Short mmCIF file of C-alpha atoms in Angstrom, two decimals:
data_model
loop_
_atom_site.label_atom_id
_atom_site.label_comp_id
_atom_site.label_asym_id
_atom_site.label_seq_id
_atom_site.Cartn_x
_atom_site.Cartn_y
_atom_site.Cartn_z
CA MET E 278 109.48 91.97 79.13
CA TYR E 279 109.08 93.38 82.67
CA LYS E 280 110.02 90.83 85.41
CA LEU E 281 108.15 90.93 88.62
CA LYS E 282 110.33 91.96 91.64
CA CYS E 283 110.00 89.24 94.40
CA ILE E 284 111.55 88.60 97.66
CA ILE E 285 111.36 85.54 99.91
CA VAL E 286 110.76 86.05 103.85
CA ASP E 287 111.33 82.72 105.70
CA ASP E 288 113.41 81.48 108.33
CA GLU E 289 113.70 77.90 107.22
CA PRO E 290 116.80 77.67 104.85
CA LEU E 291 115.66 74.62 103.05
CA ALA E 292 112.33 76.40 102.18
CA VAL E 293 114.07 79.42 101.00
CA GLU E 294 116.48 77.33 98.82
CA ILE E 295 113.40 75.53 97.04
CA LEU E 296 111.67 78.96 96.37
CA GLU E 297 114.77 80.52 94.87
CA THR E 298 115.01 77.42 92.82
CA TYR E 299 111.47 77.63 91.57
CA ILE E 300 111.83 81.38 90.83
CA GLU E 301 114.78 81.06 88.81
CA LYS E 302 112.63 78.79 86.45
CA ILE E 303 110.09 81.41 85.80
CA SER E 304 111.52 83.76 83.13
CA TRP E 305 109.36 86.88 84.23
CA LEU E 306 110.17 86.57 87.92
CA GLU E 307 113.16 87.99 89.29
CA HIS E 308 114.67 87.22 92.83
CA SER E 309 115.49 90.40 94.60
CA GLY E 310 116.44 88.75 97.95
CA SER E 311 115.74 86.49 100.77
CA PHE E 312 115.18 87.44 104.26
CA GLU E 313 115.07 85.25 107.34
CA ASN E 314 112.68 87.51 109.62
CA GLY E 315 110.18 90.06 109.01
CA LEU E 316 111.92 93.21 110.36
CA GLU E 317 114.81 92.76 107.76
CA ALA E 318 112.27 92.35 105.05
CA LEU E 319 110.37 95.30 106.05
CA ASP E 320 113.50 97.56 106.10
CA PHE E 321 114.35 96.36 102.53
CA LEU E 322 110.71 96.88 101.37
CA THR E 323 110.94 100.49 102.63
CA GLU E 324 113.78 101.23 100.42
CA ASN E 325 113.03 99.18 97.43
CA ARG E 326 110.09 98.62 95.07
CA ILE E 327 109.21 95.13 95.09
CA ASP E 328 105.98 93.49 93.33
CA LEU E 329 105.57 90.19 95.13
CA VAL E 330 106.63 88.63 98.47
CA PHE E 331 106.50 84.98 99.25
CA LEU E 332 105.89 85.24 102.86
CA ASP E 333 106.16 82.44 105.53
CA ILE E 334 103.84 83.13 108.72
CA GLN E 335 105.57 81.69 111.81
CA MET E 336 108.85 83.80 112.22
CA PRO E 337 110.80 85.55 114.92
CA ASP E 338 110.30 89.15 115.56
CA ILE E 339 107.19 89.71 113.62
CA THR E 340 104.73 87.18 111.94
CA GLY E 341 104.16 87.06 108.28
CA LEU E 342 100.65 88.10 109.11
CA GLU E 343 101.81 91.05 110.85
CA LEU E 344 104.03 92.00 108.08
CA ALA E 345 101.31 91.65 105.63
CA ARG E 346 99.02 93.99 107.43
CA ILE E 347 101.72 96.52 107.11
CA THR E 348 102.44 95.99 103.49
CA ARG E 349 99.44 94.77 101.82
CA ASP E 350 98.41 98.03 100.27
CA LYS E 351 101.62 98.39 98.23
CA ILE E 352 102.71 94.56 97.68
CA SER E 353 101.29 91.25 96.53
CA ILE E 354 101.45 88.64 98.80
CA ILE E 355 101.80 84.82 98.54
CA PHE E 356 101.87 83.05 101.87
CA THR E 357 104.09 79.96 102.25
CA THR E 358 103.45 78.02 105.19
CA ALA E 359 103.22 74.71 107.00
CA TYR E 360 100.06 75.70 108.89
CA HIS E 361 96.61 75.29 107.27
CA GLN E 362 94.84 76.88 110.05
CA TYR E 363 95.98 80.50 109.01
CA ALA E 364 94.34 80.19 105.52
CA VAL E 365 91.18 82.11 106.23
CA GLU E 366 93.18 85.17 107.86
CA GLY E 367 95.52 84.91 104.99
CA PHE E 368 92.83 85.42 102.34
CA GLU E 369 91.27 88.00 104.57
CA LEU E 370 94.49 90.07 104.17
CA GLU E 371 93.96 89.80 100.52
CA ALA E 372 96.87 87.27 99.73
CA ARG E 373 97.16 86.30 96.19
CA ASP E 374 97.48 82.63 97.18
CA TYR E 375 98.31 80.40 100.23
CA LEU E 376 100.87 77.64 99.66
CA LEU E 377 101.18 74.78 102.11
CA LYS E 378 104.48 73.29 102.52
CA PRO E 379 106.02 71.18 101.07
CA ILE E 380 105.38 73.04 98.07
CA SER E 381 105.90 71.24 94.75
CA PHE E 382 106.74 73.14 91.68
CA ASP E 383 103.44 72.40 90.06
CA ARG E 384 101.57 74.07 92.78
CA PHE E 385 103.95 77.11 92.81
CA LEU E 386 103.70 77.41 88.92
CA LYS E 387 99.89 77.48 89.48
CA SER E 388 100.16 80.06 92.06
CA VAL E 389 102.32 82.48 90.14
CA GLN E 390 100.40 82.28 86.97
CA LYS E 391 98.03 84.22 88.94
CA MET E 392 100.39 86.96 88.77
CA LYS E 393 100.36 87.48 85.07
CA PRO E 394 97.68 90.20 85.20
CA LEU E 395 99.92 92.18 87.59
CA ARG E 396 102.78 92.12 85.56
CA GLU E 397 100.80 93.54 82.62
CA VAL E 398 99.59 96.47 85.01
CA VAL E 399 103.28 97.08 86.14
CA GLU E 400 104.53 97.28 82.42
CA GLU E 401 101.91 100.05 81.86
CA ARG E 402 103.36 102.08 84.74
CA ALA E 403 104.32 105.70 83.83
CA ASP E 404 107.95 106.26 82.56
CA TYR E 405 108.26 109.54 84.41
CA ILE E 406 107.74 111.36 87.57
CA PHE E 407 106.54 114.88 88.92
CA LEU E 408 108.76 116.82 91.07
CA LYS E 409 107.78 119.71 92.94
CA ALA E 410 110.67 122.43 92.79
CA GLU E 411 110.21 125.89 94.32
CA TYR E 412 106.96 127.23 92.99
CA LYS E 413 106.69 124.80 89.88
CA ILE E 414 106.10 121.18 89.19
CA ILE E 415 108.73 119.56 86.83
CA LYS E 416 108.02 116.44 84.84
CA VAL E 417 111.08 114.16 84.68
CA ALA E 418 111.61 111.04 82.64
CA PHE E 419 113.13 108.09 84.53
CA CYS E 420 115.58 107.60 81.63
CA ASP E 421 116.89 111.19 82.12
CA ILE E 422 117.89 110.76 85.71
CA HIS E 423 121.55 110.04 86.60
CA TYR E 424 121.36 109.76 90.31
CA ILE E 425 119.58 111.30 93.37
CA GLU E 426 121.46 112.77 96.19
CA GLY E 427 120.07 113.23 99.71
CA MET E 428 120.87 116.86 101.23
CA LYS E 429 119.32 117.10 104.55
CA ASP E 430 115.61 118.05 103.92
CA TYR E 431 115.91 118.20 100.43
CA LEU E 432 116.95 115.64 97.46
CA ARG E 433 118.95 116.90 94.46
CA VAL E 434 117.95 114.96 91.38
CA VAL E 435 120.67 115.05 88.67
CA THR E 436 119.47 114.41 85.05
CA LYS E 437 121.29 114.63 81.79
CA THR E 438 120.69 118.32 81.76
CA ASP E 439 119.56 119.69 84.94
CA LYS E 440 120.01 119.55 88.86
CA ILE E 441 116.62 119.78 90.57
CA MET E 442 115.93 120.37 94.10
CA THR E 443 112.92 119.01 95.75
CA LEU E 444 111.79 118.95 99.13
CA GLN E 445 111.07 115.38 100.30
CA SER E 446 112.71 112.54 101.53
CA PHE E 447 114.21 109.08 100.02
CA SER E 448 111.42 107.25 101.93
CA LYS E 449 108.78 108.77 99.95
CA LEU E 450 110.66 108.97 96.71
CA ILE E 451 112.13 105.61 96.41
CA PRO E 452 108.81 103.68 96.29
CA LYS E 453 107.82 105.74 93.11
CA LEU E 454 111.07 104.64 91.42
CA PRO E 455 111.36 101.54 89.16
CA ALA E 456 113.35 99.02 91.05
CA ASP E 457 114.58 97.57 87.93
CA ARG E 458 116.19 100.84 86.95
CA PHE E 459 117.24 102.49 90.09
CA ILE E 460 119.25 101.13 93.38
CA ARG E 461 120.12 102.82 96.45
CA VAL E 462 124.20 102.56 97.14
CA HIS E 463 124.57 104.70 99.89
CA LYS E 464 122.51 106.61 102.59
CA SER E 465 122.78 109.71 100.43
CA TYR E 466 122.62 108.26 97.19
CA VAL E 467 120.32 106.58 94.56
CA ILE E 468 121.66 105.81 91.16
CA ALA E 469 120.28 105.07 87.81
CA MET E 470 121.65 101.62 86.91
CA ASP E 471 121.98 102.53 83.14
CA ALA E 472 124.06 105.55 83.97
CA ILE E 473 126.99 103.34 85.54
CA ASP E 474 130.03 103.70 83.69
CA SER E 475 132.39 101.62 86.07
CA LEU E 476 133.04 100.49 89.58
CA GLU E 477 136.41 101.40 91.16
CA ARG E 478 137.47 100.44 94.55
CA GLY E 479 134.05 100.92 96.59
CA LYS E 480 132.88 103.64 94.26
CA VAL E 481 130.60 103.80 91.18
CA ARG E 482 131.52 106.13 88.30
CA LEU E 483 128.71 107.97 86.62
CA GLY E 484 130.47 110.21 83.97
CA ASP E 485 132.87 112.54 86.08
CA LYS E 486 131.06 111.63 89.21
CA TYR E 487 132.16 109.26 91.80
CA ILE E 488 129.64 107.82 94.30
CA PRO E 489 130.50 105.74 97.35
CA VAL E 490 128.98 102.49 98.01
CA GLY E 491 127.98 102.40 101.67
CA ASP E 492 128.64 99.24 103.92
CA ALA E 493 124.90 98.92 104.51
CA TYR E 494 124.18 98.67 100.75
CA LYS E 495 127.06 96.97 99.44
CA SER E 496 125.65 93.36 99.64
CA ASN E 497 122.47 94.24 97.76
CA PHE E 498 124.59 96.29 95.06
CA ASP E 499 127.08 93.50 94.43
CA GLU E 500 124.21 91.01 94.12
CA TYR E 501 122.83 93.44 91.47
CA ILE E 502 126.13 93.40 89.68
CA LYS E 503 126.74 89.64 89.97
CA ARG E 504 123.50 88.95 88.38
CA ARG E 505 124.35 91.11 85.33
CA MET E 506 128.05 89.97 84.68
CA ALA E 507 128.98 88.11 81.72
#
């Protein structure tokens, strides 16, 4: 069963804690991170595929409404706020729902139930990608990819049987990768989670390849590993 990847964007610690607790109770939702301001969330969304954002409106730097305008074509949004006067504008931004604080679990549950059709759509997503390499276009199954390495203007996609050079950037390729199967661990590397063999002193081993875990990505990667430890 595919789990919808969701994040929380809210500068109120108590509100974040409540939503995290609610998300844990829903078997088909996966909490992928919490952010106290919109700029941090926007950076994360640029590098990661997320299905749903629980988004506060009144926040520092950029408001939830401003963030929604930037991301609404790519991500579903449920607004979570104490201010009812923004409801009309929220729905004009095609938000899935508008939850007023304090949010009860019953109201939260009714809201996320509306997301089930989205989960079904996501489950039907293709399990491959087309890469342009030199004078041809190559179909590559996600399950065959071990890691992707950034090399100036190119990306090197290393699969079980091949190494494909494609002229594009991480910012364009990452949103096309399933977030539940790939994770960025360094400014120059995205790895397939299924290809991980071990973690050794700040490095990830994939077969005979050792890939460093960058400081900027360590927290997110550690959280991923922690969620999957027995």
